[in-house]
Coordinates of C-alpha atoms in Angstrom, one line a residue:
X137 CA -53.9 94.2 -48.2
X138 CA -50.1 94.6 -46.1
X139 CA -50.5 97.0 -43.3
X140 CA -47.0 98.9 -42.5
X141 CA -46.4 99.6 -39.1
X142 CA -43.2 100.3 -37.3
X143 CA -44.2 98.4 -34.2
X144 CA -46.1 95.0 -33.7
X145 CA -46.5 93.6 -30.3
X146 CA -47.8 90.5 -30.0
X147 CA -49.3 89.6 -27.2
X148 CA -51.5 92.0 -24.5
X149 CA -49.6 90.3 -21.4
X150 CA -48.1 92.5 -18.8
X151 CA -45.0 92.4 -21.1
X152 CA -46.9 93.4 -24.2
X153 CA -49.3 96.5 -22.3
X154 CA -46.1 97.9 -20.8
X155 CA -44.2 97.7 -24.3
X156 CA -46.6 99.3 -25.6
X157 CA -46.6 102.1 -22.9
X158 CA -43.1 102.9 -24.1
X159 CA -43.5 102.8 -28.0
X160 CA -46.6 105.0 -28.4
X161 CA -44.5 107.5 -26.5
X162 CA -42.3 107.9 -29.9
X163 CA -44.6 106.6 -32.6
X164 CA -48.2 106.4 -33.2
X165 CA -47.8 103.6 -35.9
X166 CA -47.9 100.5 -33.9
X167 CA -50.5 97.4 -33.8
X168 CA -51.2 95.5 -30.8
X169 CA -52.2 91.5 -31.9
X170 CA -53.4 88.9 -29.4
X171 CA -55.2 86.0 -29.1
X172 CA -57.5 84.6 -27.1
X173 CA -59.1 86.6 -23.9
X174 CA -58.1 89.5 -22.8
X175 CA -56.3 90.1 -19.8
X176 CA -53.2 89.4 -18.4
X177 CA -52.0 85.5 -17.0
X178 CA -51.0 87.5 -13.4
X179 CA -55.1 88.7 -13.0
X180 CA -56.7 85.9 -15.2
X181 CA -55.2 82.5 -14.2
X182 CA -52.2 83.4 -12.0
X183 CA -51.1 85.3 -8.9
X184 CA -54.4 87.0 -8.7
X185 CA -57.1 84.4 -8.3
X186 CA -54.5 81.7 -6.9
X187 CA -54.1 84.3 -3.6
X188 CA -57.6 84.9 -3.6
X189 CA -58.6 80.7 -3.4
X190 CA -55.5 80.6 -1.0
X191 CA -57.1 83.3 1.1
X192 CA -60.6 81.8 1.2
X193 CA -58.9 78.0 2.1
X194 CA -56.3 79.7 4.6
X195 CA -59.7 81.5 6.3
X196 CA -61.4 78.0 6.5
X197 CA -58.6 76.4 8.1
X198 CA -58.5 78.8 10.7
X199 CA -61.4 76.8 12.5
X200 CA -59.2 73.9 13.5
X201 CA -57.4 76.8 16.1
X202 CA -60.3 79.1 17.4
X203 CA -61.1 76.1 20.2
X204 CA -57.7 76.9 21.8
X205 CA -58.8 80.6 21.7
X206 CA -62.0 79.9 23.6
X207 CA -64.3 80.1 21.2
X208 CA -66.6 77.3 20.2
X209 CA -69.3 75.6 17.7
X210 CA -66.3 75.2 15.0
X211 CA -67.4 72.0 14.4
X212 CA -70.7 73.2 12.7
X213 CA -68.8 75.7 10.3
X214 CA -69.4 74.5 7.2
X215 CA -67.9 75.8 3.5
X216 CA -69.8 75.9 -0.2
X217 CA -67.0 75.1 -2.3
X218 CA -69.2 76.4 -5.7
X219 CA -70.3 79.2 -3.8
X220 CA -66.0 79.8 -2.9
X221 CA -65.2 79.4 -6.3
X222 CA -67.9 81.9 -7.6
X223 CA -66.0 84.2 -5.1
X224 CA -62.6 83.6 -6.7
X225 CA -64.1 84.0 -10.5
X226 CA -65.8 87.4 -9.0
X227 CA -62.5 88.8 -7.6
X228 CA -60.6 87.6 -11.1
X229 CA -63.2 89.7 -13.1
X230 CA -62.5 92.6 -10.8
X231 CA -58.2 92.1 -11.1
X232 CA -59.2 91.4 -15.6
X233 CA -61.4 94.7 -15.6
X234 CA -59.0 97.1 -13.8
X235 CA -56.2 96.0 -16.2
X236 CA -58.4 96.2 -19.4
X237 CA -59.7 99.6 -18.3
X238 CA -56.6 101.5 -18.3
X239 CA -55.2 99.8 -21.1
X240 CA -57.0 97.8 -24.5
X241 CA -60.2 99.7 -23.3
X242 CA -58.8 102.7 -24.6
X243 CA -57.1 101.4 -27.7
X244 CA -59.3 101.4 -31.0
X245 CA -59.1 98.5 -34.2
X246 CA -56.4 100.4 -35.8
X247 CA -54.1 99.3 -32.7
X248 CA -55.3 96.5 -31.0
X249 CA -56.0 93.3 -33.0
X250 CA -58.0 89.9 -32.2
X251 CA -56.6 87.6 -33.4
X252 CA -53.4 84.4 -33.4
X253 CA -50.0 85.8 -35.2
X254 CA -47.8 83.8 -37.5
X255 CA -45.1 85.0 -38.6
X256 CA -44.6 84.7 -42.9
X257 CA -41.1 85.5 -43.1
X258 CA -38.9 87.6 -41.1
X259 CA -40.6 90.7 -42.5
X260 CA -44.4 90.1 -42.4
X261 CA -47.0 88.4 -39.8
X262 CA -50.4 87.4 -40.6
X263 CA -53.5 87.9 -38.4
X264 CA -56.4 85.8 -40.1
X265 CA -56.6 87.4 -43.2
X266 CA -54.5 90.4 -42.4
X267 CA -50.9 90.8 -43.4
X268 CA -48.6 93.3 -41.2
X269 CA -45.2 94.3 -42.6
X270 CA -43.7 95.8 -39.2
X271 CA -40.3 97.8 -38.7
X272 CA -39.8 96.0 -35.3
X273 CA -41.9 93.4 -33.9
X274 CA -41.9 92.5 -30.0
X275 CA -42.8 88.9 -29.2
X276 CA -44.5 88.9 -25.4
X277 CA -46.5 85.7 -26.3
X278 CA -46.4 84.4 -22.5
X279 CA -46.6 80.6 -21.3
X280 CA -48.8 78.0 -21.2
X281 CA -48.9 74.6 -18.9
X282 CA -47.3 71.7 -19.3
X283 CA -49.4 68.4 -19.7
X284 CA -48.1 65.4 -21.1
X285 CA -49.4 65.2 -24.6
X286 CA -51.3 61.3 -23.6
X287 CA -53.6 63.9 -21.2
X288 CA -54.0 66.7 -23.1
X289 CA -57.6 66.2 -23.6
X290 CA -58.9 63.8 -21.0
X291 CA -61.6 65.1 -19.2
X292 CA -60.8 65.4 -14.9
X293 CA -57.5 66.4 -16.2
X294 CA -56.7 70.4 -14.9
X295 CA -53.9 72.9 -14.6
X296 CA -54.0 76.5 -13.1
X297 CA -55.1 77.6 -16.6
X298 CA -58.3 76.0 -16.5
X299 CA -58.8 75.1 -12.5
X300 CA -60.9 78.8 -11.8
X301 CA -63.2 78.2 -14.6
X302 CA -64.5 74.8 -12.8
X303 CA -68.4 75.0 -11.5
X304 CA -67.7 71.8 -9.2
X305 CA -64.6 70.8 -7.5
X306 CA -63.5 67.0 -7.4
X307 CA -63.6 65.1 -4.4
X308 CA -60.0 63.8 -4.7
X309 CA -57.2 65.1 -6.5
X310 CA -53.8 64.4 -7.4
X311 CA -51.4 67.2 -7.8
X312 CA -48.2 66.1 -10.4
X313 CA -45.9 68.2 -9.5
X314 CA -45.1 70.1 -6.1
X315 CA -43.4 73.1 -7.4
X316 CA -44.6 76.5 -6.3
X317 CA -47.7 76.2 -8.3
X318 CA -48.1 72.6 -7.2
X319 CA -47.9 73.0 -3.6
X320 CA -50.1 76.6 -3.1
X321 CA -52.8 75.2 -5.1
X322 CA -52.4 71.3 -3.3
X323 CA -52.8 72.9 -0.1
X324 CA -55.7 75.6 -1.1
X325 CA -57.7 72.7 -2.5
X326 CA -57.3 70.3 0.5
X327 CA -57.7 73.2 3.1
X328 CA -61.3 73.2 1.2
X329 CA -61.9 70.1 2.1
X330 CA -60.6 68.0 -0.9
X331 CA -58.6 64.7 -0.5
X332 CA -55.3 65.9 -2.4
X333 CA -51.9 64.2 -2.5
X334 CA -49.1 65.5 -3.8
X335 CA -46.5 64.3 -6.0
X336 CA -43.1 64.8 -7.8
X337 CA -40.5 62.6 -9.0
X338 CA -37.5 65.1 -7.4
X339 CA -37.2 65.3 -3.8
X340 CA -37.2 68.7 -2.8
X341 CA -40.3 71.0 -3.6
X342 CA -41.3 74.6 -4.1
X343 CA -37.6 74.4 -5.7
X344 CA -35.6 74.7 -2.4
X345 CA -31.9 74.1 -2.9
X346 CA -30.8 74.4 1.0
X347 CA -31.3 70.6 2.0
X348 CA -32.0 71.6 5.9
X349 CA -35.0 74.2 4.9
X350 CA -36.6 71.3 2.0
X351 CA -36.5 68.7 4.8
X352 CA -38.0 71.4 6.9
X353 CA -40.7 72.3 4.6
X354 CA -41.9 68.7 3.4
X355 CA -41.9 67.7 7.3
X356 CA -44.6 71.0 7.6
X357 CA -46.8 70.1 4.6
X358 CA -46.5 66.0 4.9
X359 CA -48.4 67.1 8.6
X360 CA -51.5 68.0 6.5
X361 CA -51.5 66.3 3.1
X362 CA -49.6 63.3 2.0
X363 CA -46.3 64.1 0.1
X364 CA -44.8 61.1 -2.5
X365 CA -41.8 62.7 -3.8
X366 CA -38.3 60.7 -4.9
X367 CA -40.3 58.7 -7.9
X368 CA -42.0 59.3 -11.2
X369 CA -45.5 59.4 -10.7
X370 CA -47.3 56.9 -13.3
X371 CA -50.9 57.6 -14.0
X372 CA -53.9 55.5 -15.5
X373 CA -57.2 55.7 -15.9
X374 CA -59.8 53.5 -13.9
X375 CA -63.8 53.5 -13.1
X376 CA -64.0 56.8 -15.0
X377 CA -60.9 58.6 -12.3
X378 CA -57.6 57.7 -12.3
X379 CA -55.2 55.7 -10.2
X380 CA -51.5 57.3 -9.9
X381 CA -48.5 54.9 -8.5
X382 CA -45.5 56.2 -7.1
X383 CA -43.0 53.6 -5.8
X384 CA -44.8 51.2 -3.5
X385 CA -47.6 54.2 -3.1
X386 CA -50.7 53.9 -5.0
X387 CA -54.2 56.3 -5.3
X388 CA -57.4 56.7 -6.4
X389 CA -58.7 60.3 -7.4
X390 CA -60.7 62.0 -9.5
X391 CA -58.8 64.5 -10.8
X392 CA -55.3 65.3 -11.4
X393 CA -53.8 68.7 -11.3
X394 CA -51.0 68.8 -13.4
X395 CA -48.4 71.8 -12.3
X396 CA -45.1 70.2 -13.7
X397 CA -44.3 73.3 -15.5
X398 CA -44.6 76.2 -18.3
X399 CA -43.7 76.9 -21.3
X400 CA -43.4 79.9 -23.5
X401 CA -46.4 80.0 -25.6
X402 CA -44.0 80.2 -29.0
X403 CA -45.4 77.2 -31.3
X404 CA -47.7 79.3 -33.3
X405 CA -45.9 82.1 -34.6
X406 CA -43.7 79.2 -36.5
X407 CA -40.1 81.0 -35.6
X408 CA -38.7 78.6 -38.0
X409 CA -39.7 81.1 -40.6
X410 CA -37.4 83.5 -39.2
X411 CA -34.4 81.9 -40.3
X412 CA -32.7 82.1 -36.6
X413 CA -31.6 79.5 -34.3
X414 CA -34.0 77.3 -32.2
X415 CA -33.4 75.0 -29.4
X416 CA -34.9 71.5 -29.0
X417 CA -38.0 73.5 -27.1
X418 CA -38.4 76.0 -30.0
X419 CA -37.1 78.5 -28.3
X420 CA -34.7 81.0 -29.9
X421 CA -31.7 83.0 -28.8
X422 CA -32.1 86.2 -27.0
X423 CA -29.8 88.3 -26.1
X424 CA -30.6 88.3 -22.3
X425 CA -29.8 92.5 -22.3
X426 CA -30.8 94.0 -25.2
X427 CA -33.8 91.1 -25.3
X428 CA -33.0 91.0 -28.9
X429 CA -33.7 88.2 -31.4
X430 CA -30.4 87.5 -33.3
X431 CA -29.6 90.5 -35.2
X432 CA -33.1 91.5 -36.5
X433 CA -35.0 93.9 -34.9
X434 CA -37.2 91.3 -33.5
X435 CA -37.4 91.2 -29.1
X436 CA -38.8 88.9 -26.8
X437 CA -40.3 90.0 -23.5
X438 CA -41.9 88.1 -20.3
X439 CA -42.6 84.7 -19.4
X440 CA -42.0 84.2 -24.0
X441 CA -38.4 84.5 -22.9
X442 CA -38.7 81.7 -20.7
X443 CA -37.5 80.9 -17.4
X444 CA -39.5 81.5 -13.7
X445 CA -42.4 83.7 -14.4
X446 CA -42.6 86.8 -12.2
X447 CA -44.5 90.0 -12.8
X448 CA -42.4 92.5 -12.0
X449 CA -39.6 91.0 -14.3
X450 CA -42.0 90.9 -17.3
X451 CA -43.5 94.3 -17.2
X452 CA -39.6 95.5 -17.0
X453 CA -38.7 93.6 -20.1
X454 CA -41.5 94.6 -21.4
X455 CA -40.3 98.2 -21.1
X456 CA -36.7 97.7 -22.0
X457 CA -38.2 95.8 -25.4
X458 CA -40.2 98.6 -26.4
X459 CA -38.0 101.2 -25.8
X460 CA -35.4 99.3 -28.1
X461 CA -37.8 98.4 -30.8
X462 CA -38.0 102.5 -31.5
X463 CA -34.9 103.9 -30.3
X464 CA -31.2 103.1 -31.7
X465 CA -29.4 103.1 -28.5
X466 CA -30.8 100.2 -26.6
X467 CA -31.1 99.7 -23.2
X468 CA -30.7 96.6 -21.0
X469 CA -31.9 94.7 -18.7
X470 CA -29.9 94.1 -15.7
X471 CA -30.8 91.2 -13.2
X472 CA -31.3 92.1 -9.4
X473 CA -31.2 89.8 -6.6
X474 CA -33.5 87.1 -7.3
X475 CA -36.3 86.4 -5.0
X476 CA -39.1 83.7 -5.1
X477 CA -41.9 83.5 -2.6
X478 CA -44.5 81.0 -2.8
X479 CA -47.9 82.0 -0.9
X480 CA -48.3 78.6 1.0
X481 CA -49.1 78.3 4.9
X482 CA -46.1 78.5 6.6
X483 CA -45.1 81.0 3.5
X484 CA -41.5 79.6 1.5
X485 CA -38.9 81.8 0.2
X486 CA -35.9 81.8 -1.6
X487 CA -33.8 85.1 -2.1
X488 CA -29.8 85.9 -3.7
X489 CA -27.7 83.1 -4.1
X490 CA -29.1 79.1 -3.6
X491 CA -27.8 77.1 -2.0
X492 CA -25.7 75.0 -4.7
X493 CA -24.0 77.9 -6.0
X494 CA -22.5 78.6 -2.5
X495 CA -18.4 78.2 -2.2
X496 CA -18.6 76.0 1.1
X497 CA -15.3 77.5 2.7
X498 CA -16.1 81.2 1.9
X499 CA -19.8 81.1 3.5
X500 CA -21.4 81.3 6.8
X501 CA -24.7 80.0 7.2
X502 CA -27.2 80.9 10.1
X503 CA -30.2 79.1 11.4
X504 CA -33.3 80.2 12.7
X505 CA -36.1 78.3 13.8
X506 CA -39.3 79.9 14.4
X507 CA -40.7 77.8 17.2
X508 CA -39.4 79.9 20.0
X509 CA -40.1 83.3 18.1
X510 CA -42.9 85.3 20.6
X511 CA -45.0 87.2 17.6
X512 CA -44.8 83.5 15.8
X513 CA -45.8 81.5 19.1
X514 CA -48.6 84.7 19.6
X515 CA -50.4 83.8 15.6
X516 CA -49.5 79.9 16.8
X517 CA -48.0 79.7 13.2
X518 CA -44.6 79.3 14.6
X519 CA -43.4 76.5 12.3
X520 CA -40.3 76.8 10.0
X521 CA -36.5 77.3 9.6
X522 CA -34.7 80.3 8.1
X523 CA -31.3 80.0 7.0
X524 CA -29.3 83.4 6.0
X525 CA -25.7 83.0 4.4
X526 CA -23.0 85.9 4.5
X527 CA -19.1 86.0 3.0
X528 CA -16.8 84.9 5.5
X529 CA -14.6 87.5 3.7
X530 CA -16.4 90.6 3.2
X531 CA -19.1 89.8 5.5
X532 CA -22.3 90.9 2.8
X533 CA -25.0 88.8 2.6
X534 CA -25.3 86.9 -0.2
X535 CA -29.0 84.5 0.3
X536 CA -31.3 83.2 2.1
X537 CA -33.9 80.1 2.3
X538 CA -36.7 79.6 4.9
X539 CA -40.3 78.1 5.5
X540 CA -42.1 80.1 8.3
X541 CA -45.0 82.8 8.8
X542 CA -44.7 86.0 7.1
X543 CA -41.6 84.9 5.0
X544 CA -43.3 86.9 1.8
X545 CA -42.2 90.2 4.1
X546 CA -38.4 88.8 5.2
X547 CA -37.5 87.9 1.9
X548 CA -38.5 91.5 0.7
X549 CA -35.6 93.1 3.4
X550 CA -32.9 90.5 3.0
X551 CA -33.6 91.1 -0.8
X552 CA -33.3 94.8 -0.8
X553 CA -30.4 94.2 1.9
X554 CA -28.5 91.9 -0.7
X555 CA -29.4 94.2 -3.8
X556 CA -27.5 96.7 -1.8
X557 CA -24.7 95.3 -0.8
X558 CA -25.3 95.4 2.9
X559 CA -23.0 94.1 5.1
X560 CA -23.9 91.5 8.3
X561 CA -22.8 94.1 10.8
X562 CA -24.8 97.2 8.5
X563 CA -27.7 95.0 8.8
X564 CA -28.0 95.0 12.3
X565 CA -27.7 98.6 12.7
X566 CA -31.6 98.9 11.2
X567 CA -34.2 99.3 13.8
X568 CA -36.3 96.3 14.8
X569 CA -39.3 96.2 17.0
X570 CA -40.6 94.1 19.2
X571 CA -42.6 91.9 19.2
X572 CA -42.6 91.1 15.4
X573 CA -41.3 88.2 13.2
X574 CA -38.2 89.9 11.8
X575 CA -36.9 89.1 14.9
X576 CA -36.0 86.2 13.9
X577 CA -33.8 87.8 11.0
X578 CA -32.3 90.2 13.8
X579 CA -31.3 86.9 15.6
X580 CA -30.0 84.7 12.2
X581 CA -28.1 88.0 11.9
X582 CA -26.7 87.9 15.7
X583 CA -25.3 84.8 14.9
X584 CA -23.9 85.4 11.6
X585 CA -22.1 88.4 12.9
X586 CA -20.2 85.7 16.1
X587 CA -19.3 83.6 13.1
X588 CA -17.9 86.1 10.8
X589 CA -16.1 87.7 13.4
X590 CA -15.2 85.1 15.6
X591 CA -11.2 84.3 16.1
X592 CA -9.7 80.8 14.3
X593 CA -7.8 78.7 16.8
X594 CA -4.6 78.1 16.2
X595 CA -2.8 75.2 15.6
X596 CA -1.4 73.4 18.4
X597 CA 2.2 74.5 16.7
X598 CA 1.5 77.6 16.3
X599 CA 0.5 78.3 20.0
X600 CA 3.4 76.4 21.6
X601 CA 5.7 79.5 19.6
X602 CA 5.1 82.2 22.0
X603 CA 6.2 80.0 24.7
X604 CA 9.2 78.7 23.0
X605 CA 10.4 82.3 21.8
X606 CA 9.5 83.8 25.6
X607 CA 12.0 80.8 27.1

């Protein structure tokens, strides 16, 4: 039996719930198809649970600075790692149920579907036995980690998908890998008292592009956990662990963490079917506006499109695809000013324009450190560097990278600053207060604003004219 719809969404992501928030407002004949638990990556396996094992490590580690504070017995503080972890799952249920409650909770079998889409031919999907004929279909499939196929299904082998499930923690841990993911997670785990060291075969991490802030923010880290970055990491097994080489580095763990990347979870609905183009990943061709696949009526949404995962990004797609799959005039979506924070202690973030994009004579580039910052030297987190780069010409900003306390809040200003268009010297007409840690940003600002308007010298030949001229 074919079921006609004019919708199918497949996939109950934050994509998928908030495309279908826009197509039941114009159609009641739509079917929601997913696979696997519900719930979306952000509350299940992502940003949710990661902040809350960050939080819990980030408390712990608080001990090593209350004897400066005057208070003692730190050395008898103790922490249950299953009992932490239990924590972490508890707070994850909470994030799963509140999404699920105002969302597949209220949808009944007509509309939502359990089950793993493949797509037939461009015109029909089957769900087990089921066969949907849909008018549009929205593809909101999400991602999954990378692990080399060899380690697939080794056991001590983990990735953020699978790390909050664990009853017992391992002692040691290698973390392959030392992107955003990589390095919150290395830290949380060895702030709990596990031995972790961190690798990747690049040489900056967290995906810094400004070369001053990377060396800044692998001197902070290296301070607590060892860092082997510059060579492919090898890894073998031995005595039931495994043993990881990295130049003339080599360790002995229990575990490895692998965070080298993810990708959009497309493989089972078998695109080829669709008769579109594919790249060597499998992935097809979307129009990065309209989200559309080709010229069918076929639109992908969230981290299925591919590129750096971020919430807020895929619940917007996810709108813009699901008003296009039931309306003719279609909307896009427009990119703002890109931002990327990662949750580590100093916090890193990256915001407008990298580094490498950067036209060298057009830019000025402040620097910040945060070691003489009062509000930084108060919380004694006052490690880090921020750099903020402005047109020389036009004097907007146009980026900023740093490594420092509280950077999740600076990046938020310089990005709505940079969204806007703001200018260096419209900048420093907000209001700051004092003592905080955007004083910092007031003073990168200061100095980009006695760069930008700072006078050129003249050449020797051009000052000796006046003289010549008033002879």
């Amino acid at each position: 039996m074919t079921t006609n719809v004019d919708v199918a969404i497949i996939g109950a992501g934050h994509a998928g719930l908030n495309a279908v928030k826009e197509v039941r407002k114009v159609t009641d004949r739509w079917i929601l198809i997913n696979g696997g638990p519900l719930g979306t990556t952000c509350a299940r396996i992502g940003c949710m649970p990661s902040k809350v094992a960050i939080h819990l490590a980030d408390t712990y580690q608080i001990r090593q600075r209350l004897e400066r504070y005057g208070v003692g017995g730190t050395e008898h503080l103790q922490i249950d790692r299953q009992a932490a972890m239990e924590h972490v799952r508890d707070l994850r249920d909470t994030f799963v149920d509140l999404v699920l409650a105002n969302t597949t909770d209220e949808m009944d079998e007509e509309h939502l579907v359990d089950g793993y889409a493949a797509f037939i031919d461009s015109d029909r999907i089957k769900v087990g036995d089921q066969i949907i004929a849909p008018k549009a279909v929205i593809i909101a499939t999400g991602a999954r980690s990378v692990v080399p196929p060899e380690w697939e299904a080794a056991d001590g082998v983990l990735t953020v998908d699978t790390l909050f499930e664990q009853e017992r923690l391992p002692e040691s841990v290698a973390v392959i890998g030392l992107g955003p993911i990589g390095l919150e997670i290395g830290q949380a785990l060895h702030r709990l008292g596990i031995d972790v060291t961190g690798f990747d075969h690049g040489e900056r991490i967290a995906r810094i592009a400004d070369p001053a802030v990377n060396r800044a923010a692998i001197d902070i880290f290296q301070r607590e956990f060892p860092l082997l970055v510059g060579h492919e990491p090898s890894i073998s097994r031995r005595d039931g662990g495994f043993v990881v080489r990295s130049g003339d580095n080599q360790v002995d763990v229990e575990a490895i963490f692998f965070a080298i990347g993810r990708h959009a979870h497309l493989k089972p609905l078998h695109l080829e079917r669709l008769g579109v183009p594919l790249n060597d990943q499998g992935m097809p061709l979307v129009d990065p506006g309209t989200l559309k696949l080709s010229k069918r009526p076929i639109y992908v949404a969230g981290d299925a499109v591919g590129g750096i995962a971020n919430l807020q990004r895929a619940a917007e797609q996810g709108r813009i695809a699901g008003w296009n799959a039931v309306h003719r005039r279609q909307r896009r979506y427009r990119s703002r000013a890109p931002m990327a924070i990662i949750f580590s202690e100093p916090n890193i973030a990256v915001v407008g324009r990298q580094w490498h994009t950067l036209d060298p004579d057009r830019t000025a580039v402040a620097q910040q450190r945060f070691g003489p910052v009062g509000r930084a030297l108060i919380m004694g987190q006052n490690r880090g560097l921020m750099r903020v780069y402005a047109d020389r010409r036009s004097g907007r900003l146009l980026g900023a990278a740093m490594v420092g306390p509280r950077c999740e809040h600076l990046a938020h200003l310089l990005c709505w600053a940079i969204e806007s268009g703001m200018t260096v010297d419209r900048a420093l007409e907000m209001p700051f207060y004092h003592p905080v840690i955007e004083e910092a940003l007031q003073d990168a600002l200061i100095e980009l604003r006695e760069m930008l308007h700072a006078k050129p010298s003249r050449p020797a030949w051009r000052r000796l004219i006046p003289r010549l001229s008033s002879a």
